[in-house]
Amino acid sequence: AFEFRFAMDSSFPSPLSKFHVLLVTDSHEAMDRLAKLNDWCVENKRDFEFVFHMGDIADLKCEKYGNAGAESAAEGMACTTLHFLETIQSKVVFVAGNHDASSLVPTQPDSTVSLSSFSHNAHGQVYQLAEGLYVAGIGGSTPAYDEQDCE
């Protein structure tokens, strides 16, 4: 996980002059590591305006894509992870990675997949963080591909 701190100059048209972002990537179902991250945030009194998860929330292997049970378990793990991240900050923005369930990748233009009330799937979307401040999500390289495992 990384913490990014942005300071916008006075010409930037946003009510946020400074904000903190917690960036998480490749958690691969490691809830113990996310718990340690949460403990660090509490111990160090860190507050974030946004939490971004950049994909690989789950750890679905390429040979399991299309297996309903494995896909469902990966989607459930993504939901659990996002809910956990919402305890750090309720505004969670995420994209699916190549080890996440294919159901996390919207298949229709201008559609989105939501797993919780406070998370936003930014894949293929432009998401407004604040007035004049946007992020674009490009994720969803599912299924995972590993030459050694899936030839």
Short mmCIF file of C-alpha atoms in Angstrom, two decimals:
data_model
loop_
_atom_site.label_atom_id
_atom_site.label_comp_id
_atom_site.label_asym_id
_atom_site.label_seq_id
_atom_site.Cartn_x
_atom_site.Cartn_y
_atom_site.Cartn_z
CA ALA A 1 0.00 0.00 0.00
CA PHE A 2 1.13 3.51 -0.73
CA GLU A 3 0.00 6.84 0.58
CA PHE A 4 -0.10 9.68 -1.89
CA ARG A 5 -0.52 13.26 -0.80
CA PHE A 6 -1.57 15.78 -3.38
CA ALA A 7 -1.34 19.52 -3.06
CA MET A 8 -3.13 21.46 -5.74
CA ASP A 9 -2.07 24.96 -6.63
CA SER A 10 -4.51 27.83 -6.24
CA SER A 11 -5.37 27.80 -9.95
CA PHE A 12 -6.88 24.31 -9.63
CA PRO A 13 -10.68 24.72 -9.33
CA SER A 14 -11.36 22.36 -6.43
CA PRO A 15 -12.64 22.79 -2.90
CA LEU A 16 -9.96 20.32 -1.78
CA SER A 17 -6.66 22.10 -1.27
CA LYS A 18 -5.03 18.94 0.02
CA PHE A 19 -6.17 15.39 0.39
CA HIS A 20 -4.76 11.99 1.25
CA VAL A 21 -5.22 8.87 -0.83
CA LEU A 22 -4.48 5.31 0.22
CA LEU A 23 -3.47 3.19 -2.76
CA VAL A 24 -3.74 -0.58 -2.44
CA THR A 25 -2.84 -3.04 -5.15
CA ASP A 26 -2.45 -6.80 -5.54
CA SER A 27 -3.87 -7.74 -2.14
CA HIS A 28 -4.60 -11.27 -3.50
CA GLU A 29 -6.98 -12.19 -0.63
CA ALA A 30 -4.35 -11.29 2.02
CA MET A 31 -6.79 -10.08 4.66
CA ASP A 32 -4.07 -10.38 7.31
CA ARG A 33 -2.00 -7.77 5.47
CA LEU A 34 -5.01 -5.49 5.09
CA ALA A 35 -5.66 -5.86 8.83
CA LYS A 36 -2.07 -4.74 9.49
CA LEU A 37 -2.62 -1.80 7.15
CA ASN A 38 -5.77 -0.87 9.07
CA ASP A 39 -3.88 -1.13 12.37
CA TRP A 40 -1.17 1.16 10.99
CA CYS A 41 -3.81 3.72 9.94
CA VAL A 42 -5.36 3.68 13.42
CA GLU A 43 -2.05 3.76 15.31
CA ASN A 44 -0.76 6.64 13.19
CA LYS A 45 -4.09 8.49 13.14
CA ARG A 46 -4.10 8.53 9.35
CA ASP A 47 -7.20 9.78 7.57
CA PHE A 48 -7.77 9.41 3.85
CA GLU A 49 -10.33 11.01 1.59
CA PHE A 50 -10.20 8.05 -0.80
CA VAL A 51 -8.97 4.47 -0.92
CA PHE A 52 -8.07 3.14 -4.36
CA HIS A 53 -7.66 -0.59 -5.06
CA MET A 54 -5.84 -1.08 -8.33
CA GLY A 55 -6.81 -4.72 -8.94
CA ASP A 56 -5.97 -8.28 -8.04
CA ILE A 57 -8.30 -8.14 -5.07
CA ALA A 58 -8.80 -11.90 -5.30
CA ASP A 59 -6.37 -14.62 -6.37
CA LEU A 60 -8.28 -16.44 -9.09
CA LYS A 61 -5.97 -18.58 -11.20
CA CYS A 62 -6.40 -18.63 -14.97
CA GLU A 63 -7.42 -22.30 -15.08
CA LYS A 64 -10.36 -21.50 -12.77
CA TYR A 65 -11.96 -18.86 -15.03
CA GLY A 66 -15.38 -20.06 -16.10
CA ASN A 67 -15.70 -22.31 -13.04
CA ALA A 68 -18.84 -20.97 -11.36
CA GLY A 69 -17.73 -21.90 -7.85
CA ALA A 70 -14.27 -20.36 -8.20
CA GLU A 71 -15.64 -17.21 -9.86
CA SER A 72 -18.27 -16.84 -7.12
CA ALA A 73 -15.64 -17.28 -4.39
CA ALA A 74 -13.41 -14.65 -6.04
CA GLU A 75 -16.34 -12.23 -6.28
CA GLY A 76 -17.16 -12.88 -2.62
CA MET A 77 -13.55 -12.19 -1.64
CA ALA A 78 -13.63 -8.93 -3.60
CA CYS A 79 -16.80 -7.93 -1.76
CA THR A 80 -15.27 -8.78 1.62
CA THR A 81 -12.08 -6.87 0.79
CA LEU A 82 -13.96 -3.78 -0.39
CA HIS A 83 -16.13 -3.79 2.72
CA PHE A 84 -12.98 -4.01 4.84
CA LEU A 85 -11.36 -1.11 2.97
CA GLU A 86 -14.53 0.90 3.60
CA THR A 87 -13.75 0.71 7.33
CA ILE A 88 -10.59 2.71 6.57
CA GLN A 89 -12.48 5.18 4.35
CA SER A 90 -15.98 4.87 3.02
CA LYS A 91 -15.05 6.16 -0.44
CA VAL A 92 -13.39 3.23 -2.22
CA VAL A 93 -12.64 3.31 -5.95
CA PHE A 94 -11.43 0.11 -7.61
CA VAL A 95 -10.72 -1.65 -10.88
CA ALA A 96 -10.56 -5.39 -11.44
CA GLY A 97 -7.21 -7.00 -12.09
CA ASN A 98 -6.23 -10.14 -13.93
CA HIS A 99 -6.81 -12.34 -10.85
CA ASP A 100 -10.33 -11.04 -10.13
CA ALA A 101 -13.66 -12.55 -11.12
CA SER A 102 -14.72 -11.74 -14.66
CA SER A 103 -18.05 -10.55 -13.20
CA LEU A 104 -16.23 -7.44 -11.89
CA VAL A 105 -15.62 -6.25 -15.43
CA PRO A 106 -18.68 -4.53 -16.91
CA THR A 107 -19.60 -5.98 -20.29
CA GLN A 108 -21.81 -3.15 -21.54
CA PRO A 109 -20.68 0.41 -22.30
CA ASP A 110 -21.59 2.88 -19.58
CA SER A 111 -22.44 0.09 -17.14
CA THR A 112 -20.76 -0.62 -13.85
CA VAL A 113 -20.56 -3.43 -11.33
CA SER A 114 -21.15 -2.47 -7.72
CA LEU A 115 -20.33 -4.75 -4.81
CA SER A 116 -21.16 -2.42 -1.94
CA SER A 117 -22.86 0.84 -1.14
CA PHE A 118 -19.64 2.82 -0.77
CA SER A 119 -17.36 1.40 -3.44
CA HIS A 120 -17.20 2.48 -7.06
CA ASN A 121 -15.96 0.26 -9.87
CA ALA A 122 -14.09 2.69 -12.11
CA HIS A 123 -13.38 0.26 -14.96
CA GLY A 124 -14.15 1.99 -18.22
CA GLN A 125 -15.50 4.99 -16.33
CA VAL A 126 -14.44 8.50 -15.47
CA TYR A 127 -15.12 9.10 -11.79
CA GLN A 128 -15.30 12.55 -10.26
CA LEU A 129 -13.38 12.82 -6.98
CA ALA A 130 -14.04 16.51 -6.47
CA GLU A 131 -14.94 19.55 -8.51
CA GLY A 132 -12.48 19.59 -11.41
CA LEU A 133 -10.72 16.39 -10.29
CA TYR A 134 -11.36 13.06 -12.05
CA VAL A 135 -9.85 9.59 -12.32
CA ALA A 136 -10.32 7.15 -15.18
CA GLY A 137 -10.34 3.43 -14.60
CA ILE A 138 -8.78 0.97 -17.00
CA GLY A 139 -8.72 -2.49 -15.49
CA GLY A 140 -10.28 -5.80 -16.20
CA SER A 141 -7.53 -7.75 -17.89
CA THR A 142 -9.30 -10.95 -16.86
CA PRO A 143 -8.65 -13.81 -17.13
CA ALA A 144 -5.25 -14.20 -15.57
CA TYR A 145 -2.66 -15.58 -17.90
CA ASP A 146 0.43 -17.40 -16.78
CA GLU A 147 2.32 -19.30 -19.46
CA GLN A 148 3.48 -21.97 -17.03
CA ASP A 149 0.02 -22.69 -15.62
CA CYS A 150 -2.25 -22.31 -18.64
CA GLU A 151 -0.74 -23.72 -21.76
#
